[in-house]
Amino acid sequence: MGVDMSNNPPSSRTKDFFASPALSLSLAGIFRDAGAAATPNMEVEEGDEGSGGGGRRDDMVEISSENSEPLRSRSDDEFDGEGEPDDDGADGDKSKKKKRKKYHRHTAEQIREMEALFKESPHPDEKQRQQLSKQLGLAPRQVKFWFQNRRTQIKAIQERHENSLLKTEMEKLRDENKAMREQINKACCPNCGTATTSREAALTTEEQQLRIENARLKAEV
Amino acid sequence: MGVDMSNNPPSSRTKDFFASPALSLSLAGIFRDAGAAATPNMEVEEGDEGSGGGGRRDDMVEISSENSEPLRSRSDDEFDGEGEPDDDGADGDKSKKKKRKKYHRHTAEQIREMEALFKESPHPDEKQRQQLSKQLGLAPRQVKFWFQNRRTQIKAIQERHENSLLKTEMEKLRDENKAMREQINKACCPNCGTATTSREAALTTEEQQLRIENARLKAEV
DNA sequence: AGTTCCGCTGTAATCATCTTA
DNA sequence: ATAAGATGATTACAGCGGAAC
């Protein structure tokens, strides 16, 4: 009954890794350097109005659509109430302004700079980070985070890449394997062409097979 | 050139997620796997050093924390000194005790429940989600997020797993190929090669040895 | 042409552990 | 052997792209 299973993702088959705006290209360069120029996008929309205005947009939850349900309660805030009670007034109304720190993405330039440094050293020390942070107008922590996340990303991408390489290589090996197997089985040696059909030949081929199996077993262990 | 390694290998990619028997392990959340130990899993082992060095052993998580709470937090929030040159322009809203909203992790129970549902359907519809959210005291959005993140997580893990399988298999193939290559190159056939010199005896003894080793290996496997 | 919804990807930030100097 | 940094896992969010109206 219902175990569903219908889900089945509509699936997109596109797997192209390197599909990210800022990250991909530079990364791609690491592996295969395509000569393509970089600096693709740069449109950082995000017009943050200058600082003066103070707009304060509250939150962005905006669920729209019908689903707006009764925003549940205090919700998640941590249970340990310690400190931080700021209970926003009664919850009577559903205002619930949960201002969750604006999300905020770093600008293209900031990323560019950090990337540049990253290329030189993926593990910058505090000094370097600090300097960068000053230069870019980011908090030192943010720079630190960025590097951390970046390392993780790189690793993931590399892994994926490696995976695909592995796959192709394996396929190659598999073919080779098959070919060799056939060769051994039927034509013994290319030099003399016609293999002898005598008992000796049989023995050697058998031996060969044994060797092969042996190797395989060894690999397994 | 486009190497295009995309892959849509018709091959094994079809597992419906979690269908994998031994996948569970590291998924972080499994604090208690409820359920009798019916999961004889134990596999996935992969040494590999990779860069950076570091062998690491990952282990089952064990976050303890009995249900209910307390999840301690060591010093939370390090107050950075505020003086930071932060202010990334714009948005100067700082000021005030900015309680950087606590991070907050879902409780073990919430996770357990969600996981349970996840097993049945990784893509719950709004109704299901809503119900769950009520039951667990989480905002619907949180539930939604959780499922999303979880899906990605699973995917990543699966990929990793697949990757390691691939690696071992490839290694196996490689060895086998090497062996075959050697065979072909040297001990090819008794007629043309170095085999004609009353090699029979030697061959047979060698063969016997091979057989013995073979048997031993088989036993090990 | 459209628009509404939804899932997925990428990313920011935080915490918990593990390493390492 | 203690403090600092790296790493992995999590929560949360913005946007894109496709599918369903």
PDB file of N, CA and C (backbone and C1' of nucleotides) in Angstrom, chain A residues 65-70, chain B residues 114 117 121 123-136 138-141 143-144 147, chain C residues 5-7:
ATOM      1  N   SER A  65       1.294  32.262  -1.035  1.00  0.00           N
ATOM      2  CA  SER A  65       0.448  31.156  -1.243  1.00  0.00           C
ATOM      3  C   SER A  65      -0.340  30.694  -0.073  1.00  0.00           C
ATOM      4  N   GLU A  66      -1.169  29.884  -0.334  1.00  0.00           N
ATOM      5  CA  GLU A  66      -2.085  29.509   0.702  1.00  0.00           C
ATOM      6  C   GLU A  66      -1.471  28.865   1.865  1.00  0.00           C
ATOM      7  N   ASN A  67      -0.467  28.394   1.762  1.00  0.00           N
ATOM      8  CA  ASN A  67       0.026  27.678   2.810  1.00  0.00           C
ATOM      9  C   ASN A  67       0.344  28.418   3.994  1.00  0.00           C
ATOM     10  N   SER A  68       0.065  29.578   4.072  1.00  0.00           N
ATOM     11  CA  SER A  68       0.488  30.278   5.216  1.00  0.00           C
ATOM     12  C   SER A  68      -0.198  29.745   6.379  1.00  0.00           C
ATOM     13  N   GLU A  69       0.416  29.090   7.131  1.00  0.00           N
ATOM     14  CA  GLU A  69      -0.276  28.537   8.231  1.00  0.00           C
ATOM     15  C   GLU A  69       0.035  29.338   9.413  1.00  0.00           C
ATOM     16  N   PRO A  70      -0.458  28.952  10.407  1.00  0.00           N
ATOM     17  CA  PRO A  70      -0.336  29.690  11.613  1.00  0.00           C
ATOM     18  C   PRO A  70       1.049  29.752  12.125  1.00  0.00           C
TER      19      PRO A  70
ATOM     20  N   MET B 114      11.478  12.699  11.607  1.00  0.00           N
ATOM     21  CA  MET B 114      11.607  13.090  10.213  1.00  0.00           C
ATOM     22  C   MET B 114      12.294  12.012   9.412  1.00  0.00           C
ATOM     23  N   LEU B 117       9.864   9.374   8.446  1.00  0.00           N
ATOM     24  CA  LEU B 117       9.052   9.712   7.295  1.00  0.00           C
ATOM     25  C   LEU B 117       9.903   9.679   6.038  1.00  0.00           C
ATOM     26  N   SER B 121       9.028   8.256   2.370  1.00  0.00           N
ATOM     27  CA  SER B 121       9.034   9.095   1.181  1.00  0.00           C
ATOM     28  C   SER B 121       9.934  10.295   1.386  1.00  0.00           C
ATOM     29  N   HIS B 123      10.167  12.643  -0.398  1.00  0.00           N
ATOM     30  CA  HIS B 123       9.533  13.856  -0.907  1.00  0.00           C
ATOM     31  C   HIS B 123       8.122  14.014  -0.382  1.00  0.00           C
ATOM     32  N   PRO B 124       8.008  14.342   0.818  1.00  0.00           N
ATOM     33  CA  PRO B 124       6.670  14.463   1.389  1.00  0.00           C
ATOM     34  C   PRO B 124       5.968  15.705   0.843  1.00  0.00           C
ATOM     35  N   ASP B 125       4.718  15.617   0.729  1.00  0.00           N
ATOM     36  CA  ASP B 125       4.010  16.790   0.224  1.00  0.00           C
ATOM     37  C   ASP B 125       3.677  17.715   1.383  1.00  0.00           C
ATOM     38  N   GLU B 126       3.084  18.809   1.047  1.00  0.00           N
ATOM     39  CA  GLU B 126       2.802  19.772   2.102  1.00  0.00           C
ATOM     40  C   GLU B 126       2.004  19.206   3.248  1.00  0.00           C
ATOM     41  N   LYS B 127       1.082  18.412   2.903  1.00  0.00           N
ATOM     42  CA  LYS B 127       0.244  17.890   3.975  1.00  0.00           C
ATOM     43  C   LYS B 127       1.073  17.125   4.987  1.00  0.00           C
ATOM     44  N   GLN B 128       1.827  16.263   4.454  1.00  0.00           N
ATOM     45  CA  GLN B 128       2.633  15.462   5.355  1.00  0.00           C
ATOM     46  C   GLN B 128       3.582  16.330   6.160  1.00  0.00           C
ATOM     47  N   ARG B 129       4.139  17.244   5.468  1.00  0.00           N
ATOM     48  CA  ARG B 129       5.094  18.107   6.145  1.00  0.00           C
ATOM     49  C   ARG B 129       4.421  18.905   7.243  1.00  0.00           C
ATOM     50  N   GLN B 130       3.272  19.372   6.896  1.00  0.00           N
ATOM     51  CA  GLN B 130       2.568  20.196   7.854  1.00  0.00           C
ATOM     52  C   GLN B 130       2.222  19.410   9.108  1.00  0.00           C
ATOM     53  N   GLN B 131       1.767  18.267   8.832  1.00  0.00           N
ATOM     54  CA  GLN B 131       1.392  17.428   9.960  1.00  0.00           C
ATOM     55  C   GLN B 131       2.602  17.183  10.851  1.00  0.00           C
ATOM     56  N   LEU B 132       3.643  16.853  10.191  1.00  0.00           N
ATOM     57  CA  LEU B 132       4.853  16.587  10.937  1.00  0.00           C
ATOM     58  C   LEU B 132       5.280  17.812  11.717  1.00  0.00           C
ATOM     59  N   SER B 133       5.173  18.913  11.102  1.00  0.00           N
ATOM     60  CA  SER B 133       5.632  20.122  11.756  1.00  0.00           C
ATOM     61  C   SER B 133       4.833  20.383  13.021  1.00  0.00           C
ATOM     62  N   LYS B 134       3.578  20.085  12.932  1.00  0.00           N
ATOM     63  CA  LYS B 134       2.746  20.293  14.096  1.00  0.00           C
ATOM     64  C   LYS B 134       3.150  19.326  15.192  1.00  0.00           C
ATOM     65  N   GLN B 135       3.311  18.154  14.765  1.00  0.00           N
ATOM     66  CA  GLN B 135       3.635  17.124  15.719  1.00  0.00           C
ATOM     67  C   GLN B 135       4.966  17.365  16.417  1.00  0.00           C
ATOM     68  N   LEU B 136       5.865  17.896  15.704  1.00  0.00           N
ATOM     69  CA  LEU B 136       7.185  18.081  16.279  1.00  0.00           C
ATOM     70  C   LEU B 136       7.430  19.471  16.817  1.00  0.00           C
ATOM     71  N   LEU B 138       7.815  22.187  14.988  1.00  0.00           N
ATOM     72  CA  LEU B 138       8.756  22.914  14.141  1.00  0.00           C
ATOM     73  C   LEU B 138       7.964  23.711  13.126  1.00  0.00           C
ATOM     74  N   ALA B 139       8.512  24.748  12.669  1.00  0.00           N
ATOM     75  CA  ALA B 139       7.835  25.509  11.633  1.00  0.00           C
ATOM     76  C   ALA B 139       7.859  24.688  10.362  1.00  0.00           C
ATOM     77  N   PRO B 140       6.844  24.813   9.582  1.00  0.00           N
ATOM     78  CA  PRO B 140       6.785  24.051   8.337  1.00  0.00           C
ATOM     79  C   PRO B 140       7.994  24.287   7.450  1.00  0.00           C
ATOM     80  N   ARG B 141       8.450  25.475   7.477  1.00  0.00           N
ATOM     81  CA  ARG B 141       9.602  25.747   6.640  1.00  0.00           C
ATOM     82  C   ARG B 141      10.778  24.928   7.113  1.00  0.00           C
ATOM     83  N   VAL B 143      10.774  22.127   8.440  1.00  0.00           N
ATOM     84  CA  VAL B 143      10.634  20.749   7.993  1.00  0.00           C
ATOM     85  C   VAL B 143      11.021  20.647   6.526  1.00  0.00           C
ATOM     86  N   LYS B 144      10.552  21.618   5.809  1.00  0.00           N
ATOM     87  CA  LYS B 144      10.877  21.601   4.394  1.00  0.00           C
ATOM     88  C   LYS B 144      12.381  21.646   4.203  1.00  0.00           C
ATOM     89  N   PHE B 147      14.105  18.397   4.936  1.00  0.00           N
ATOM     90  CA  PHE B 147      14.020  17.379   3.898  1.00  0.00           C
ATOM     91  C   PHE B 147      14.930  17.702   2.721  1.00  0.00           C
TER      92      PHE B 147
ATOM     93  P    DC C   5       1.643  29.860  -5.874  1.00  0.00           P
ATOM     94  O5'  DC C   5       2.420  28.474  -5.945  1.00  0.00           O
ATOM     95  C5'  DC C   5       1.852  27.443  -6.747  1.00  0.00           C
ATOM     96  C4'  DC C   5       2.800  26.256  -6.836  1.00  0.00           C
ATOM     97  C3'  DC C   5       3.636  26.008  -5.586  1.00  0.00           C
ATOM     98  O3'  DC C   5       3.615  24.630  -5.290  1.00  0.00           O
ATOM     99  C1'  DC C   5       5.036  26.182  -7.484  1.00  0.00           C
ATOM    100  P    DC C   6       4.093  24.139  -3.876  1.00  0.00           P
ATOM    101  O5'  DC C   6       5.351  23.271  -4.308  1.00  0.00           O
ATOM    102  C5'  DC C   6       5.361  22.686  -5.604  1.00  0.00           C
ATOM    103  C4'  DC C   6       6.698  22.019  -5.841  1.00  0.00           C
ATOM    104  C3'  DC C   6       7.523  21.823  -4.576  1.00  0.00           C
ATOM    105  O3'  DC C   6       8.129  20.555  -4.633  1.00  0.00           O
ATOM    106  C1'  DC C   6       8.731  23.157  -6.124  1.00  0.00           C
ATOM    107  P    DG C   7       8.819  19.972  -3.377  1.00  0.00           P
ATOM    108  O5'  DG C   7      10.224  19.584  -4.020  1.00  0.00           O
ATOM    109  C5'  DG C   7      10.236  18.883  -5.237  1.00  0.00           C
ATOM    110  C4'  DG C   7      11.583  19.027  -5.894  1.00  0.00           C
ATOM    111  C3'  DG C   7      12.737  18.752  -4.929  1.00  0.00           C
ATOM    112  O3'  DG C   7      13.700  17.958  -5.605  1.00  0.00           O
ATOM    113  C1'  DG C   7      12.974  20.908  -5.886  1.00  0.00           C
TER     114       DG C   7
END
